[in-house]
Amino acid sequence: VKVTANVAVPDVLASDVDLVVTTGGSTATETTIGLSSTPKVHFVASNSGFVSGMTSAAELSFDMAKGGLSKYGFATSYKQGDMTAVAQATDKLDTVKVGLVHNYSDAFSWAAEYAKKLSKDSSTFTVGQSFKIDPSSSIKAKLDNNGVLSAVYKLEVKKGTSFAATAEMSALNLEKAPKLGFT
């Protein structure tokens, strides 16, 4: 079993102490402790060694001033071949998301995501695709449950310089003018 531990000397400006522990390459934990008079403790743990292709993580923050948890959530992903499935619960388990990505080839992939905000009983569904035309250009498009269709064409003119053209329209209301943009 290989255990690695890193301890950072406290940064006077940030007033935090970080402790990072990695075990055997598949398990990692990170703890951040605030050094103020009302510190917050933030803890993150992840593991990718129990099930082949699966990675899971959890986080929580404890606020000493309020005497309770201020943040917690978890996420897990499973990768099998060219497919990846993801599930996560964040915002104190109030927001739940599930997603699926299929990398059909080096040039083409598609994805879908369903998200639900439990406290507001609202949900969204989005599907999208990405296509790499050649090594310097690509196009991406997505459609959400509100009928908003978005697309972006990106071209790398030279290393570090790119051009992008974007378009957005309502697929449910074709009378509404589309939005166009360039960067």
Short mmCIF file of C-alpha atoms in Angstrom, two decimals:
data_model
loop_
_atom_site.label_atom_id
_atom_site.label_comp_id
_atom_site.label_asym_id
_atom_site.label_seq_id
_atom_site.Cartn_x
_atom_site.Cartn_y
_atom_site.Cartn_z
CA VAL A 1 0.00 0.00 0.00
CA LYS A 2 1.40 3.36 -1.03
CA VAL A 3 0.42 6.38 1.06
CA THR A 4 1.34 9.94 0.09
CA ALA A 5 0.64 12.92 2.32
CA ASN A 6 1.15 16.62 1.60
CA VAL A 7 0.82 19.34 4.21
CA ALA A 8 0.93 22.98 3.10
CA VAL A 9 2.31 25.70 5.35
CA PRO A 10 -0.58 28.03 6.16
CA ASP A 11 -1.00 30.98 3.81
CA VAL A 12 -1.38 34.06 6.03
CA LEU A 13 -3.61 35.79 3.46
CA ALA A 14 -5.89 32.79 2.82
CA SER A 15 -5.86 31.60 6.46
CA ASP A 16 -6.29 27.95 5.46
CA VAL A 17 -4.44 24.71 6.16
CA ASP A 18 -4.69 22.01 3.49
CA LEU A 19 -4.08 18.30 4.05
CA VAL A 20 -4.04 16.05 0.97
CA VAL A 21 -3.76 12.26 1.30
CA THR A 22 -3.53 9.88 -1.66
CA THR A 23 -3.58 6.12 -1.08
CA GLY A 24 -2.46 3.67 -3.74
CA GLY A 25 -3.44 5.99 -6.59
CA SER A 26 -7.16 5.17 -6.36
CA THR A 27 -8.27 6.95 -3.19
CA ALA A 28 -7.71 10.60 -2.36
CA THR A 29 -8.89 12.93 0.38
CA GLU A 30 -8.42 16.65 0.80
CA THR A 31 -9.25 18.62 3.91
CA THR A 32 -9.14 22.41 4.13
CA ILE A 33 -9.44 24.05 7.53
CA GLY A 34 -9.91 27.79 7.91
CA LEU A 35 -7.76 29.43 10.57
CA SER A 36 -10.08 32.35 11.32
CA SER A 37 -12.06 32.80 14.55
CA THR A 38 -15.07 31.16 12.83
CA PRO A 39 -13.41 28.52 10.65
CA LYS A 40 -14.96 26.38 7.97
CA VAL A 41 -13.83 22.82 7.40
CA HIS A 42 -14.10 21.50 3.84
CA PHE A 43 -13.59 17.78 3.12
CA VAL A 44 -13.47 16.01 -0.27
CA ALA A 45 -12.90 12.28 -0.82
CA SER A 46 -12.78 10.25 -4.03
CA ASN A 47 -12.20 6.64 -5.00
CA SER A 48 -11.76 4.88 -8.30
CA GLY A 49 -10.55 1.48 -7.14
CA PHE A 50 -13.59 -0.47 -5.90
CA VAL A 51 -15.36 -1.09 -9.23
CA SER A 52 -13.53 -1.09 -12.54
CA GLY A 53 -14.54 1.98 -14.57
CA MET A 54 -16.32 3.68 -11.66
CA THR A 55 -15.19 6.82 -9.84
CA SER A 56 -17.08 8.29 -6.89
CA ALA A 57 -16.56 11.42 -4.83
CA ALA A 58 -18.20 13.19 -1.92
CA GLU A 59 -17.74 16.61 -0.35
CA LEU A 60 -18.96 18.37 2.75
CA SER A 61 -18.29 21.66 4.48
CA PHE A 62 -18.90 22.41 8.14
CA ASP A 63 -19.33 26.02 9.24
CA MET A 64 -18.14 26.44 12.84
CA ALA A 65 -19.90 29.81 13.23
CA LYS A 66 -23.30 28.34 12.33
CA GLY A 67 -22.57 24.98 13.93
CA GLY A 68 -23.77 22.96 10.97
CA LEU A 69 -23.14 21.66 7.50
CA SER A 70 -23.04 24.45 4.93
CA LYS A 71 -22.47 22.31 1.84
CA TYR A 72 -22.55 18.64 0.91
CA GLY A 73 -22.98 16.46 -2.14
CA PHE A 74 -21.69 13.48 -4.06
CA ALA A 75 -21.03 12.37 -7.61
CA THR A 76 -20.26 9.12 -9.36
CA SER A 77 -19.34 8.21 -12.90
CA TYR A 78 -19.07 4.93 -14.75
CA LYS A 79 -17.08 4.52 -17.96
CA GLN A 80 -17.44 1.48 -20.19
CA GLY A 81 -15.74 1.65 -23.57
CA ASP A 82 -16.82 4.84 -25.33
CA MET A 83 -19.80 5.54 -23.01
CA THR A 84 -19.73 7.46 -19.73
CA ALA A 85 -22.66 7.79 -17.32
CA VAL A 86 -22.66 10.38 -14.53
CA ALA A 87 -24.93 10.97 -11.53
CA GLN A 88 -24.52 13.76 -8.99
CA ALA A 89 -26.36 15.42 -6.15
CA THR A 90 -25.22 18.91 -5.10
CA ASP A 91 -26.55 21.94 -3.21
CA LYS A 92 -27.18 19.91 -0.04
CA LEU A 93 -28.69 17.17 -2.25
CA ASP A 94 -31.24 19.67 -3.64
CA THR A 95 -29.99 19.50 -7.25
CA VAL A 96 -29.83 16.08 -8.88
CA LYS A 97 -28.27 15.51 -12.32
CA VAL A 98 -27.81 12.43 -14.48
CA GLY A 99 -26.01 12.42 -17.78
CA LEU A 100 -24.72 10.20 -20.53
CA VAL A 101 -21.91 10.84 -23.04
CA HIS A 102 -21.14 8.66 -26.05
CA ASN A 103 -17.87 9.29 -27.89
CA TYR A 104 -18.93 7.72 -31.15
CA SER A 105 -15.56 8.46 -32.78
CA ASP A 106 -12.59 10.79 -32.33
CA ALA A 107 -14.56 13.39 -34.29
CA PHE A 108 -18.18 12.89 -33.10
CA SER A 109 -19.81 12.67 -29.69
CA TRP A 110 -23.26 13.27 -28.25
CA ALA A 111 -24.54 13.81 -24.73
CA ALA A 112 -27.76 14.11 -22.76
CA GLU A 113 -28.40 15.54 -19.29
CA TYR A 114 -31.42 15.62 -17.00
CA ALA A 115 -31.32 17.99 -14.00
CA LYS A 116 -33.92 18.46 -11.28
CA LYS A 117 -34.05 21.12 -8.57
CA LEU A 118 -36.03 19.37 -5.82
CA SER A 119 -36.96 22.45 -3.75
CA LYS A 120 -38.48 24.24 -6.75
CA ASP A 121 -39.85 21.14 -8.48
CA SER A 122 -38.22 22.28 -11.72
CA SER A 123 -36.30 20.19 -14.19
CA THR A 124 -34.35 20.57 -17.41
CA PHE A 125 -33.38 18.18 -20.17
CA THR A 126 -30.65 18.90 -22.69
CA VAL A 127 -29.21 16.95 -25.61
CA GLY A 128 -26.17 17.99 -27.57
CA GLN A 129 -23.53 16.94 -30.03
CA SER A 130 -19.97 17.86 -30.92
CA PHE A 131 -18.33 17.32 -34.30
CA LYS A 132 -14.68 17.97 -35.05
CA ILE A 133 -14.59 18.97 -38.74
CA ASP A 134 -10.79 19.00 -38.97
CA PRO A 135 -7.90 19.58 -36.53
CA SER A 136 -8.59 23.34 -36.38
CA SER A 137 -12.39 23.59 -36.52
CA SER A 138 -15.42 22.15 -34.76
CA ILE A 139 -19.15 22.64 -34.40
CA LYS A 140 -21.29 22.04 -31.32
CA ALA A 141 -25.06 22.16 -30.96
CA LYS A 142 -27.56 21.61 -28.14
CA LEU A 143 -31.32 21.62 -27.66
CA ASP A 144 -32.99 22.03 -24.27
CA ASN A 145 -36.49 21.26 -22.99
CA ASN A 146 -37.52 24.92 -23.49
CA GLY A 147 -36.97 24.52 -27.22
CA VAL A 148 -33.82 26.65 -27.31
CA LEU A 149 -31.47 25.45 -30.03
CA SER A 150 -27.88 26.72 -29.73
CA ALA A 151 -24.90 26.18 -32.01
CA VAL A 152 -21.29 27.34 -32.10
CA TYR A 153 -18.70 27.05 -34.86
CA LYS A 154 -15.12 27.44 -33.65
CA LEU A 155 -12.06 27.86 -35.85
CA GLU A 156 -8.50 28.07 -34.56
CA VAL A 157 -6.97 30.66 -36.91
CA LYS A 158 -3.48 30.17 -35.50
CA LYS A 159 -2.14 28.74 -32.25
CA GLY A 160 -3.73 30.68 -29.40
CA THR A 161 -6.11 32.66 -31.66
CA SER A 162 -9.61 31.46 -32.47
CA PHE A 163 -12.78 32.68 -34.15
CA ALA A 164 -16.24 31.62 -33.02
CA ALA A 165 -19.67 32.16 -34.51
CA THR A 166 -22.70 31.41 -32.32
CA ALA A 167 -26.40 31.17 -33.03
CA GLU A 168 -29.41 30.63 -30.78
CA MET A 169 -33.04 30.27 -31.74
CA SER A 170 -36.33 29.04 -30.38
CA ALA A 171 -37.31 25.80 -32.06
CA LEU A 172 -40.84 26.26 -30.64
CA ASN A 173 -41.36 29.82 -31.88
CA LEU A 174 -39.93 30.31 -35.37
CA GLU A 175 -41.39 33.85 -35.48
CA LYS A 176 -38.87 34.94 -32.86
CA ALA A 177 -35.65 36.34 -34.35
CA PRO A 178 -32.51 34.25 -33.74
CA LYS A 179 -29.55 35.62 -31.80
CA LEU A 180 -26.17 35.69 -33.56
CA GLY A 181 -22.73 36.42 -32.18
CA PHE A 182 -19.07 36.45 -33.17
CA THR A 183 -15.88 36.44 -31.12
#
